[in-house]
């Protein structure tokens, strides 16, 4: 209770001075009691929104119809919400109407899990815990408030929240609760959850130490089949002798081995998305299908991310990571090959590519010392070559298109671009060529060759 910020205490005191009460509720109480840092401090009150508005100087009417007023103190936002009752959920997303109540227990009863249904009055330290949330925190269990079947029938997002909480808090899911999460009736409501909210829960799950816990729960309960059936193609899909797991098990291990950056972990989740489909082909023809695997994988990943309403920028970036992850190894490449690789993947993507490739090999469940060394070698060489000045495009050439045209007497047209492109290849092979006089000479040669060909 001494961890409750002074301003939150102040809000509850002010409510009391006005004959009302204020309790902190939800995630902050849960985190306070389990000794984790609380994110946002939510206050519940028996005062009506208009009354709350009158009690504080800086307020924002955030969602008056839902009873929420944001109180601003020293630049920090605090949501103060009037106690609400249960209400019916006919659309599986939102209660039909909001009904204000005076009883804190009634407000707690509409909440999703026991550990999220504890209220604490910071003024006198009084805890209201009608559903045994403190006991479940102690036992590290996610358990629905009341009848789990009803609760998941009301709001399908709760299934995904349970999966997420089990990963982020490293709690188990109570068996009755998990059974209800797996029922067809709950899946009907889950299908109505918007893609944006599913995406947000995925991203929050990625912050867990082991996100696989959330994705395994999604798989077991059947909701992953609804959101992303492609991922399940990897279940039972055997891999070559370098892997200890099937594709699904490998992807889960890779997810946990990845750095905790959410987008990188989404890339880890999707990096082998095409593998089950290209598996058979690559067994037959070997390396040549790497290309198909990468291409199809990037396409499938982008399609899935589009479905989940990831931004175009995020889709492109994750798509590129999936596209290029298979070649992120130094297998005795020449410097020119390493430079071509940097040009293709771009220096901006490279750090995430090394990170993804490392997670990939660490997720094989076998000794991967050699592969780790090979990735690190590529990283060191690429970093060094980049620092020494690797031309990434025509803009890095020591000569411009208009100079070429003037010096060589080339008329405007696509030829100029072609020659510049060829010069980039020349300086990629040998950076010493990136000097005005040498480039002009090379351009002259290229232009003559071209004229002879046509
Ligand atoms: P976090 O902020 O870490 O995501 P949280 O538990 O605070 O976790 P919020 O979305 O901030 O989650 O919601 C605050 C509280 O509102 C929850 O603790 C819970 O009591 C209640 N709540 C949120 N979403 C639901 C829901 N879908 N069904 C029932 N109660 C919910
Ligand atoms: Mg919260």
CSV table of C-alpha atoms and ligand atoms in Angstrom, one decimal:
chain,number,residue,atom,x,y,z
A,1,UNK,CA,0.0,0.0,0.0
A,2,UNK,CA,2.9,2.4,0.5
A,3,UNK,CA,3.7,1.8,-3.2
A,4,UNK,CA,0.4,3.6,-4.2
A,5,UNK,CA,1.5,7.0,-5.7
A,6,UNK,CA,0.7,10.0,-3.6
A,7,UNK,CA,-1.6,11.4,-6.3
A,8,UNK,CA,-3.7,8.3,-6.4
A,9,UNK,CA,-4.1,8.5,-2.7
A,10,UNK,CA,-5.0,12.2,-3.1
A,11,UNK,CA,-7.8,11.3,-5.6
A,12,UNK,CA,-9.3,8.8,-3.1
A,13,UNK,CA,-9.0,11.3,-0.3
A,14,UNK,CA,-10.8,14.0,-2.3
A,15,UNK,CA,-13.6,11.5,-3.1
A,16,UNK,CA,-14.0,10.9,0.6
A,17,UNK,CA,-14.0,14.6,1.5
A,18,UNK,CA,-17.0,14.7,-0.9
A,19,UNK,CA,-18.8,11.9,0.8
A,20,UNK,CA,-17.9,9.3,-1.8
A,21,UNK,CA,-15.4,6.5,-1.9
A,22,UNK,CA,-12.5,5.6,-4.2
A,23,UNK,CA,-10.9,2.2,-4.6
A,24,UNK,CA,-8.0,1.2,-6.8
A,25,UNK,CA,-9.0,-1.8,-9.0
A,26,UNK,CA,-8.0,-4.1,-11.7
A,27,UNK,CA,-4.4,-4.6,-13.0
A,28,UNK,CA,-2.8,-2.2,-10.6
A,29,UNK,CA,-4.1,-4.0,-7.5
A,30,UNK,CA,-3.1,-7.3,-9.0
A,31,UNK,CA,0.4,-6.1,-9.7
A,32,UNK,CA,0.7,-4.4,-6.3
A,33,UNK,CA,-0.2,-7.6,-4.5
A,34,UNK,CA,2.1,-9.8,-6.5
A,35,UNK,CA,4.9,-7.4,-6.1
A,36,UNK,CA,5.2,-6.4,-9.8
A,37,UNK,CA,5.4,-2.8,-11.1
A,38,UNK,CA,1.9,-1.5,-11.8
A,39,UNK,CA,1.3,0.3,-15.1
A,40,UNK,CA,-1.8,2.4,-14.9
A,41,UNK,CA,-3.7,3.2,-11.7
A,42,UNK,CA,-7.4,2.8,-12.2
A,43,UNK,CA,-9.8,4.2,-9.6
A,44,UNK,CA,-13.3,3.0,-9.1
A,45,UNK,CA,-15.8,5.2,-7.3
A,46,UNK,CA,-19.4,5.4,-6.3
A,47,UNK,CA,-19.5,9.1,-7.4
A,48,UNK,CA,-21.2,9.7,-10.7
A,49,UNK,CA,-19.1,11.0,-13.6
A,50,UNK,CA,-20.5,14.6,-13.3
A,51,UNK,CA,-19.7,14.6,-9.6
A,52,UNK,CA,-16.1,13.5,-10.4
A,53,UNK,CA,-15.8,16.2,-13.0
A,54,UNK,CA,-16.7,18.8,-10.3
A,55,UNK,CA,-14.2,17.5,-7.8
A,56,UNK,CA,-11.0,17.9,-9.8
A,57,UNK,CA,-9.5,20.8,-11.6
A,58,UNK,CA,-8.1,19.2,-14.7
A,59,UNK,CA,-10.4,16.5,-16.1
A,60,UNK,CA,-11.1,15.0,-19.5
A,61,UNK,CA,-14.6,13.4,-20.1
A,62,UNK,CA,-13.0,10.3,-21.6
A,63,UNK,CA,-16.0,8.1,-21.8
A,64,UNK,CA,-18.9,9.6,-19.9
A,65,UNK,CA,-21.4,7.1,-21.1
A,66,UNK,CA,-19.2,4.3,-19.7
A,67,UNK,CA,-18.7,6.3,-16.5
A,68,UNK,CA,-15.0,7.1,-17.1
A,69,UNK,CA,-13.4,10.5,-16.3
A,70,UNK,CA,-9.7,11.0,-16.7
A,71,UNK,CA,-8.2,13.1,-13.9
A,72,UNK,CA,-4.9,14.8,-14.8
A,73,UNK,CA,-2.4,15.4,-12.0
A,74,UNK,CA,1.1,16.7,-12.7
A,75,UNK,CA,0.8,15.5,-16.3
A,76,UNK,CA,-0.2,11.9,-15.4
A,77,UNK,CA,-3.6,10.5,-16.5
A,78,UNK,CA,-5.7,8.6,-14.0
A,79,UNK,CA,-9.0,7.0,-15.0
A,80,UNK,CA,-11.7,7.4,-12.5
A,81,UNK,CA,-14.7,5.2,-13.3
A,82,UNK,CA,-18.1,5.0,-11.7
A,83,UNK,CA,-19.0,1.6,-10.4
A,84,UNK,CA,-20.9,-0.4,-13.0
A,85,UNK,CA,-23.1,-3.5,-12.9
A,86,UNK,CA,-23.1,-6.5,-15.1
A,87,UNK,CA,-25.5,-5.8,-17.9
A,88,UNK,CA,-26.3,-8.3,-20.7
A,89,UNK,CA,-23.9,-8.9,-23.6
A,90,UNK,CA,-25.9,-9.7,-26.7
A,91,UNK,CA,-23.0,-9.0,-29.2
A,92,UNK,CA,-20.2,-10.8,-27.4
A,93,UNK,CA,-18.2,-7.6,-27.1
A,94,UNK,CA,-19.8,-4.9,-25.1
A,95,UNK,CA,-22.6,-4.9,-22.5
A,96,UNK,CA,-25.8,-3.6,-24.0
A,97,UNK,CA,-26.1,-0.8,-21.6
A,98,UNK,CA,-24.1,0.6,-18.7
A,99,UNK,CA,-25.8,0.5,-15.4
A,100,UNK,CA,-24.2,2.5,-12.5
A,101,UNK,CA,-24.3,0.8,-9.1
A,102,UNK,CA,-23.3,1.8,-5.6
A,103,UNK,CA,-21.8,-1.5,-4.5
A,104,UNK,CA,-18.1,-2.2,-5.2
A,105,UNK,CA,-18.7,-6.0,-5.1
A,106,UNK,CA,-21.2,-5.7,-8.0
A,107,UNK,CA,-18.6,-3.9,-10.0
A,108,UNK,CA,-16.0,-6.5,-9.2
A,109,UNK,CA,-18.4,-9.3,-10.3
A,110,UNK,CA,-18.4,-8.1,-13.9
A,111,UNK,CA,-14.6,-8.4,-14.2
A,112,UNK,CA,-12.9,-11.2,-16.0
A,113,UNK,CA,-10.6,-13.0,-13.6
A,114,UNK,CA,-10.4,-13.3,-9.8
A,115,UNK,CA,-7.0,-11.7,-9.7
A,116,UNK,CA,-8.4,-8.7,-11.6
A,117,UNK,CA,-11.4,-8.5,-9.3
A,118,UNK,CA,-9.8,-7.1,-6.2
A,119,UNK,CA,-10.4,-3.6,-4.9
A,120,UNK,CA,-8.2,-1.7,-2.4
A,121,UNK,CA,-9.0,1.5,-0.6
A,122,UNK,CA,-5.6,3.1,-0.3
A,123,UNK,CA,-6.9,5.6,2.4
A,124,UNK,CA,-7.6,2.9,5.0
A,125,UNK,CA,-5.9,-0.1,3.4
A,126,UNK,CA,-9.2,-2.0,3.2
A,127,UNK,CA,-9.2,-4.9,0.7
A,128,UNK,CA,-12.4,-6.1,-1.0
A,129,UNK,CA,-11.8,-9.5,-2.5
A,130,UNK,CA,-15.2,-11.3,-3.0
A,131,UNK,CA,-13.9,-14.0,-5.4
A,132,UNK,CA,-10.7,-15.1,-3.7
A,133,UNK,CA,-8.3,-13.2,-6.0
A,134,UNK,CA,-5.6,-12.9,-3.3
A,135,UNK,CA,-5.7,-16.7,-2.9
A,136,UNK,CA,-5.4,-17.2,-6.6
A,137,UNK,CA,-2.5,-14.8,-6.8
A,138,UNK,CA,-0.8,-16.8,-4.1
A,139,UNK,CA,-1.5,-20.1,-6.0
A,140,UNK,CA,-0.6,-18.4,-9.3
A,141,UNK,CA,-3.9,-19.3,-11.1
A,142,UNK,CA,-5.9,-17.5,-13.7
A,143,UNK,CA,-9.6,-18.3,-12.8
A,144,UNK,CA,-12.7,-16.7,-14.2
A,145,UNK,CA,-15.0,-14.8,-11.9
A,146,UNK,CA,-18.2,-16.7,-11.4
A,147,UNK,CA,-19.4,-19.3,-14.0
A,148,UNK,CA,-16.6,-19.5,-16.6
A,149,UNK,CA,-19.0,-20.6,-19.3
A,150,UNK,CA,-21.1,-17.6,-18.9
A,151,UNK,CA,-18.1,-15.2,-18.7
A,152,UNK,CA,-16.6,-16.4,-22.0
A,153,UNK,CA,-20.0,-16.5,-23.6
A,154,UNK,CA,-20.3,-12.8,-22.8
A,155,UNK,CA,-17.0,-11.6,-24.2
A,156,UNK,CA,-14.7,-13.6,-26.4
A,157,UNK,CA,-11.7,-11.4,-25.7
A,158,UNK,CA,-11.5,-12.9,-22.2
A,159,UNK,CA,-10.2,-16.2,-23.7
A,160,UNK,CA,-7.3,-14.5,-25.2
A,161,UNK,CA,-6.7,-12.4,-22.1
A,162,UNK,CA,-6.5,-15.6,-20.0
A,163,UNK,CA,-3.9,-17.0,-22.5
A,164,UNK,CA,-2.0,-13.7,-22.3
A,165,UNK,CA,-2.0,-13.5,-18.5
A,166,UNK,CA,-0.9,-17.1,-18.1
A,167,UNK,CA,2.2,-16.1,-20.1
A,168,UNK,CA,2.9,-12.7,-18.7
A,169,UNK,CA,2.4,-13.6,-15.1
A,170,UNK,CA,3.6,-17.2,-15.5
A,171,UNK,CA,0.3,-18.5,-13.9
A,172,UNK,CA,-1.5,-21.7,-14.7
A,173,UNK,CA,-5.1,-21.6,-16.0
A,174,UNK,CA,-7.6,-23.2,-13.7
A,175,UNK,CA,-8.9,-26.4,-15.4
A,176,UNK,CA,-12.6,-25.4,-15.2
A,177,UNK,CA,-11.7,-22.1,-16.7
A,178,UNK,CA,-9.7,-23.7,-19.5
A,179,UNK,CA,-12.4,-26.1,-20.2
A,180,UNK,CA,-14.9,-23.3,-20.7
A,181,UNK,CA,-12.3,-21.4,-22.9
A,182,UNK,CA,-12.3,-24.5,-25.2
A,183,UNK,CA,-16.1,-24.8,-25.6
A,184,UNK,CA,-17.8,-24.2,-29.0
A,185,UNK,CA,-20.1,-21.6,-27.4
A,186,UNK,CA,-17.1,-19.6,-26.2
A,187,UNK,CA,-15.6,-19.8,-29.7
A,188,UNK,CA,-18.7,-18.3,-31.2
A,189,UNK,CA,-18.1,-15.2,-29.1
A,190,UNK,CA,-14.4,-15.3,-29.8
A,191,UNK,CA,-15.1,-15.1,-33.5
A,192,UNK,CA,-16.7,-11.7,-32.9
A,193,UNK,CA,-13.6,-10.2,-31.4
A,194,UNK,CA,-12.1,-7.5,-33.7
A,195,UNK,CA,-8.8,-8.3,-35.4
A,196,UNK,CA,-7.2,-5.2,-33.8
A,197,UNK,CA,-7.9,-6.5,-30.3
A,198,UNK,CA,-6.5,-9.9,-31.1
A,199,UNK,CA,-3.4,-8.2,-32.5
A,200,UNK,CA,-3.0,-6.1,-29.3
A,201,UNK,CA,-3.2,-9.2,-27.2
A,202,UNK,CA,-0.7,-11.0,-29.3
A,203,UNK,CA,1.7,-8.1,-28.9
A,204,UNK,CA,1.2,-8.0,-25.1
A,205,UNK,CA,1.8,-11.7,-25.0
A,206,UNK,CA,5.2,-11.1,-26.7
A,207,UNK,CA,6.4,-9.2,-23.7
A,208,UNK,CA,6.3,-12.3,-21.5
A,209,UNK,CA,9.5,-14.1,-20.7
A,210,UNK,CA,8.0,-17.1,-22.6
A,211,UNK,CA,5.3,-16.1,-25.1
A,212,UNK,CA,5.0,-19.7,-26.1
A,213,UNK,CA,2.9,-20.2,-22.9
A,214,UNK,CA,0.2,-17.9,-24.4
A,215,UNK,CA,0.3,-19.5,-27.9
A,216,UNK,CA,0.2,-23.0,-26.5
A,217,UNK,CA,-2.9,-22.0,-24.5
A,218,UNK,CA,-4.4,-20.5,-27.7
A,219,UNK,CA,-3.7,-23.8,-29.5
A,220,UNK,CA,-5.0,-26.0,-26.7
A,221,UNK,CA,-8.3,-24.1,-26.4
A,222,UNK,CA,-8.9,-23.9,-30.1
A,223,UNK,CA,-8.8,-20.2,-30.6
A,224,UNK,CA,-5.6,-20.2,-32.6
A,225,UNK,CA,-7.4,-22.3,-35.2
A,226,UNK,CA,-9.7,-19.4,-35.6
A,227,UNK,CA,-7.1,-16.6,-35.7
A,228,UNK,CA,-4.3,-18.3,-37.5
A,229,UNK,CA,-4.8,-21.9,-38.8
A,230,UNK,CA,-1.6,-21.7,-40.8
A,231,UNK,CA,0.4,-21.9,-37.6
A,232,UNK,CA,-1.2,-25.2,-36.7
A,233,UNK,CA,0.1,-26.8,-40.0
A,234,UNK,CA,3.4,-27.0,-38.1
A,235,UNK,CA,1.9,-29.3,-35.4
A,236,UNK,CA,3.3,-32.7,-36.0
A,237,UNK,CA,5.2,-31.6,-39.0
A,238,UNK,CA,8.6,-33.4,-38.7
A,239,UNK,CA,11.8,-31.6,-39.5
A,240,UNK,CA,15.3,-32.7,-40.6
A,241,UNK,CA,17.9,-34.2,-38.3
A,242,UNK,CA,19.2,-30.8,-37.2
A,243,UNK,CA,16.0,-30.2,-35.2
A,244,UNK,CA,14.8,-31.8,-32.0
A,245,UNK,CA,11.2,-30.6,-32.5
A,246,UNK,CA,8.4,-30.5,-35.0
A,247,UNK,CA,7.9,-27.2,-36.8
A,248,UNK,CA,5.4,-26.0,-34.2
A,249,UNK,CA,7.7,-26.9,-31.3
A,250,UNK,CA,10.6,-25.2,-33.0
A,251,UNK,CA,8.6,-22.0,-33.6
A,252,UNK,CA,7.6,-22.0,-29.9
A,253,UNK,CA,11.2,-22.5,-28.8
A,254,UNK,CA,12.3,-19.8,-31.2
A,255,UNK,CA,9.7,-17.4,-29.8
A,256,UNK,CA,11.0,-17.9,-26.3
A,257,UNK,CA,14.7,-17.7,-27.4
A,258,UNK,CA,14.1,-14.4,-29.2
A,259,UNK,CA,14.9,-11.0,-27.7
A,260,UNK,CA,11.7,-9.6,-26.1
A,261,UNK,CA,11.0,-7.0,-28.8
A,262,UNK,CA,7.3,-7.6,-29.8
A,263,UNK,CA,7.7,-7.2,-33.5
A,264,UNK,CA,10.8,-9.3,-33.7
A,265,UNK,CA,8.9,-12.0,-31.8
A,266,UNK,CA,6.0,-11.8,-34.3
A,267,UNK,CA,8.6,-12.4,-36.9
A,268,UNK,CA,9.9,-15.4,-34.9
A,269,UNK,CA,6.3,-16.7,-34.7
A,270,UNK,CA,5.9,-16.5,-38.4
A,271,UNK,CA,9.4,-17.2,-39.7
A,272,UNK,CA,8.7,-20.8,-40.7
A,273,UNK,CA,5.0,-20.3,-41.6
A,274,UNK,CA,5.5,-21.8,-45.1
A,275,UNK,CA,7.7,-24.7,-43.9
A,276,UNK,CA,5.0,-27.3,-43.7
A,277,UNK,CA,3.9,-26.5,-47.3
A,278,UNK,CA,7.4,-26.4,-48.8
A,279,UNK,CA,8.7,-29.3,-46.6
A,280,UNK,CA,8.1,-32.0,-49.2
A,281,UNK,CA,9.7,-30.1,-52.0
A,282,UNK,CA,12.8,-29.1,-50.1
A,283,UNK,CA,13.4,-32.7,-49.1
A,284,UNK,CA,13.6,-33.6,-52.7
A,285,UNK,CA,15.5,-30.8,-54.2
A,286,UNK,CA,17.5,-29.3,-51.4
A,287,UNK,CA,18.8,-25.7,-51.4
A,288,UNK,CA,16.9,-24.6,-54.5
A,289,UNK,CA,13.7,-24.5,-52.6
A,290,UNK,CA,15.1,-22.1,-50.0
A,291,UNK,CA,14.0,-19.4,-52.4
A,292,UNK,CA,10.4,-20.7,-52.6
A,293,UNK,CA,10.3,-21.2,-48.8
A,294,UNK,CA,11.4,-17.6,-48.2
A,295,UNK,CA,9.1,-16.1,-50.8
A,296,UNK,CA,6.0,-18.1,-49.8
A,297,UNK,CA,6.8,-17.6,-46.2
A,298,UNK,CA,7.0,-13.8,-46.6
A,299,UNK,CA,3.7,-13.8,-48.6
A,300,UNK,CA,1.9,-15.9,-46.0
A,301,UNK,CA,3.2,-13.8,-43.1
A,302,UNK,CA,2.1,-10.6,-44.8
A,303,UNK,CA,-1.3,-12.0,-45.4
A,304,UNK,CA,-1.7,-13.0,-41.8
A,305,UNK,CA,-0.5,-9.7,-40.5
A,306,UNK,CA,-2.9,-7.9,-42.9
A,307,UNK,CA,-5.7,-10.0,-41.5
A,308,UNK,CA,-4.7,-8.9,-38.0
A,309,UNK,CA,-4.6,-5.2,-39.0
A,310,UNK,CA,-0.9,-4.7,-38.4
A,311,UNK,CA,0.2,-1.5,-40.1
A,312,UNK,CA,1.7,-1.6,-43.6
A,313,UNK,CA,5.1,-0.6,-42.2
A,314,UNK,CA,5.0,-3.5,-39.6
A,315,UNK,CA,3.9,-6.0,-42.3
A,316,UNK,CA,6.6,-4.9,-44.7
A,317,UNK,CA,9.3,-5.2,-42.0
A,318,UNK,CA,8.2,-8.6,-40.7
A,319,UNK,CA,7.7,-9.8,-44.2
A,320,UNK,CA,11.3,-8.8,-45.1
A,321,UNK,CA,12.6,-10.5,-42.0
A,322,UNK,CA,10.8,-13.8,-42.9
A,323,UNK,CA,12.0,-13.3,-46.5
A,324,UNK,CA,15.7,-13.0,-45.6
A,325,UNK,CA,16.2,-15.0,-42.5
A,326,UNK,CA,17.4,-18.2,-44.1
A,327,UNK,CA,20.5,-16.6,-45.7
A,328,UNK,CA,21.7,-14.8,-42.6
A,329,UNK,CA,24.9,-16.9,-42.3
A,330,UNK,CA,28.5,-16.4,-43.4
A,331,UNK,CA,29.4,-19.6,-45.2
A,332,UNK,CA,32.8,-18.4,-46.4
A,333,UNK,CA,31.3,-15.7,-48.5
A,334,UNK,CA,33.5,-13.2,-50.4
A,335,UNK,CA,33.5,-9.6,-49.3
A,336,UNK,CA,31.5,-8.8,-52.5
A,337,UNK,CA,28.9,-11.4,-51.5
A,338,UNK,CA,28.6,-9.9,-48.1
A,339,UNK,CA,28.2,-6.4,-49.6
A,340,UNK,CA,25.5,-7.7,-52.0
A,341,UNK,CA,23.7,-9.2,-49.0
A,342,UNK,CA,23.7,-5.9,-47.1
A,343,UNK,CA,22.4,-4.2,-50.2
A,344,UNK,CA,19.6,-6.7,-50.5
A,345,UNK,CA,18.5,-6.8,-46.9
A,346,UNK,CA,19.3,-3.1,-46.2
A,347,UNK,CA,21.4,-2.0,-43.2
A,348,UNK,CA,18.3,-1.0,-41.4
A,349,UNK,CA,16.9,-4.5,-41.3
A,350,UNK,CA,20.2,-6.3,-40.6
A,351,UNK,CA,20.3,-6.0,-36.7
A,352,UNK,CA,16.8,-7.6,-36.5
A,353,UNK,CA,17.8,-10.3,-39.0
A,354,UNK,CA,20.8,-11.4,-36.9
A,355,UNK,CA,18.5,-11.4,-33.9
A,356,UNK,CA,15.9,-13.5,-35.7
A,357,UNK,CA,18.5,-15.9,-37.1
A,358,UNK,CA,20.0,-16.4,-33.6
A,359,UNK,CA,16.6,-17.1,-32.1
A,360,UNK,CA,16.0,-19.5,-35.0
A,361,UNK,CA,19.1,-21.6,-34.4
A,362,UNK,CA,18.7,-21.5,-30.6
A,363,UNK,CA,15.2,-22.8,-31.0
A,364,UNK,CA,16.4,-26.0,-32.7
A,365,UNK,CA,16.8,-27.7,-29.3
A,366,UNK,CA,20.2,-29.1,-30.5
A,367,UNK,CA,23.7,-27.8,-30.3
A,368,UNK,CA,23.9,-24.7,-32.5
A,369,UNK,CA,27.4,-23.4,-31.7
A,370,UNK,CA,28.5,-23.5,-35.3
A,371,UNK,CA,25.5,-21.7,-36.6
A,372,UNK,CA,25.7,-19.0,-33.9
A,373,UNK,CA,29.3,-18.5,-34.8
A,374,UNK,CA,28.4,-18.2,-38.5
A,375,UNK,CA,25.7,-15.6,-37.9
A,376,UNK,CA,28.1,-13.6,-35.6
A,377,UNK,CA,30.8,-13.8,-38.3
A,378,UNK,CA,28.4,-12.4,-40.9
A,379,UNK,CA,27.4,-9.6,-38.4
A,380,UNK,CA,31.0,-8.6,-37.8
A,381,UNK,CA,31.9,-8.7,-41.4
A,382,UNK,CA,28.8,-6.8,-42.6
A,383,UNK,CA,29.3,-4.2,-39.9
A,384,UNK,CA,32.9,-3.7,-40.8
A,385,UNK,CA,32.3,-3.5,-44.6
A,386,UNK,CA,29.4,-1.1,-44.0
A,387,UNK,CA,31.7,1.2,-41.9
A,388,UNK,CA,34.4,1.0,-44.6
A,389,UNK,CA,31.8,2.4,-47.0
A,390,UNK,CA,29.7,0.0,-49.0
A,391,UNK,CA,27.7,1.5,-51.9
A,392,UNK,CA,24.0,0.7,-51.3
A,393,UNK,CA,22.7,2.3,-54.4
A,394,UNK,CA,23.4,4.8,-57.2
A,395,UNK,CA,23.3,7.7,-54.7
A,396,UNK,CA,26.6,6.3,-53.2
A,397,UNK,CA,28.5,6.4,-56.5
A,398,UNK,CA,31.2,9.0,-56.9
A,399,UNK,CA,29.5,10.1,-60.1
A,400,UNK,CA,26.0,11.4,-61.0
A,401,UNK,CA,23.8,10.5,-64.0
A,402,UNK,CA,23.9,13.9,-65.5
A,403,UNK,CA,27.7,13.9,-65.5
A,404,UNK,CA,27.7,10.5,-67.2
A,405,UNK,CA,25.4,11.8,-69.9
A,406,UNK,CA,27.6,14.9,-70.4
A,407,UNK,CA,30.9,13.1,-70.4
A,408,UNK,CA,29.9,10.2,-72.6
A,409,UNK,CA,27.4,12.0,-74.7
A,410,UNK,CA,24.5,9.6,-73.7
A,411,UNK,CA,21.1,10.8,-74.7
A,412,UNK,CA,18.5,10.9,-71.9
A,413,UNK,CA,16.7,7.5,-71.5
A,414,UNK,CA,16.8,4.3,-69.6
A,415,UNK,CA,20.4,3.6,-70.6
A,416,UNK,CA,21.6,6.0,-67.9
A,417,UNK,CA,19.9,4.1,-65.2
A,418,UNK,CA,21.1,0.8,-66.5
A,419,UNK,CA,24.7,2.0,-66.5
A,420,UNK,CA,24.5,3.4,-63.0
A,421,UNK,CA,23.1,0.1,-61.9
A,422,UNK,CA,26.0,-1.7,-63.5
A,423,UNK,CA,28.4,0.7,-61.8
A,424,UNK,CA,26.9,-0.2,-58.4
A,425,UNK,CA,27.7,-3.8,-59.1
A,426,UNK,CA,31.3,-2.8,-60.1
A,427,UNK,CA,31.9,-1.0,-56.9
A,428,UNK,CA,30.3,-3.8,-54.9
A,429,UNK,CA,32.8,-6.1,-56.4
A,430,UNK,CA,35.6,-3.7,-55.7
A,431,UNK,CA,35.0,-0.5,-53.7
A,432,UNK,CA,38.3,1.0,-55.0
A,433,UNK,CA,36.5,1.5,-58.3
A,434,UNK,CA,34.3,4.1,-56.6
A,435,UNK,CA,36.3,7.1,-57.9
A,436,UNK,CA,35.2,9.5,-60.6
A,437,UNK,CA,37.8,8.8,-63.2
A,438,UNK,CA,37.6,5.0,-62.8
A,439,UNK,CA,33.8,5.0,-62.8
A,440,UNK,CA,33.8,7.1,-66.0
A,441,UNK,CA,36.2,4.6,-67.6
A,442,UNK,CA,34.0,1.7,-66.6
A,443,UNK,CA,30.9,3.5,-67.8
A,444,UNK,CA,32.5,4.2,-71.1
A,445,UNK,CA,33.3,0.5,-71.5
A,446,UNK,CA,29.8,-0.5,-70.5
A,447,UNK,CA,28.3,2.0,-72.9
A,448,UNK,CA,30.4,0.7,-75.8
A,449,UNK,CA,29.5,-2.9,-75.0
A,450,UNK,CA,25.8,-2.0,-75.0
A,451,UNK,CA,26.1,-0.1,-78.3
A,452,UNK,CA,27.7,-3.2,-79.9
A,453,UNK,CA,24.9,-5.4,-78.6
A,454,UNK,CA,22.2,-3.4,-80.1
B,1,LIG,P1,-2.9,-4.8,-18.4
B,1,LIG,O1,-3.2,-3.3,-18.2
B,1,LIG,O2,-1.7,-5.3,-17.8
B,1,LIG,O3,-3.2,-5.2,-19.8
B,1,LIG,P2,-5.3,-5.1,-16.8
B,1,LIG,O4,-5.9,-6.2,-16.1
B,1,LIG,O5,-5.1,-3.8,-16.1
B,1,LIG,O6,-4.0,-5.6,-17.5
B,1,LIG,P3,-7.0,-3.6,-18.6
B,1,LIG,O7,-7.4,-3.9,-20.0
B,1,LIG,O8,-6.2,-2.4,-18.3
B,1,LIG,O9,-6.2,-4.9,-18.1
B,1,LIG,O10,-8.4,-3.6,-17.7
B,1,LIG,C1,-8.5,-3.2,-16.4
B,1,LIG,C2,-9.4,-4.1,-15.6
B,1,LIG,O11,-10.7,-4.1,-16.2
B,1,LIG,C3,-9.0,-5.5,-15.6
B,1,LIG,O12,-8.1,-5.8,-14.5
B,1,LIG,C4,-10.4,-6.2,-15.3
B,1,LIG,O13,-10.7,-6.1,-14.0
B,1,LIG,C5,-11.3,-5.4,-16.2
B,1,LIG,N1,-11.4,-5.9,-17.5
B,1,LIG,C6,-10.7,-5.5,-18.6
B,1,LIG,N2,-11.1,-6.2,-19.7
B,1,LIG,C7,-12.1,-7.0,-19.3
B,1,LIG,C8,-13.0,-7.9,-20.0
B,1,LIG,N3,-12.8,-8.1,-21.3
B,1,LIG,N4,-13.9,-8.5,-19.3
B,1,LIG,C9,-14.1,-8.3,-18.0
B,1,LIG,N5,-13.3,-7.4,-17.3
B,1,LIG,C10,-12.3,-6.8,-18.0
B,2,LIG,MG1,-4.5,-1.9,-17.0
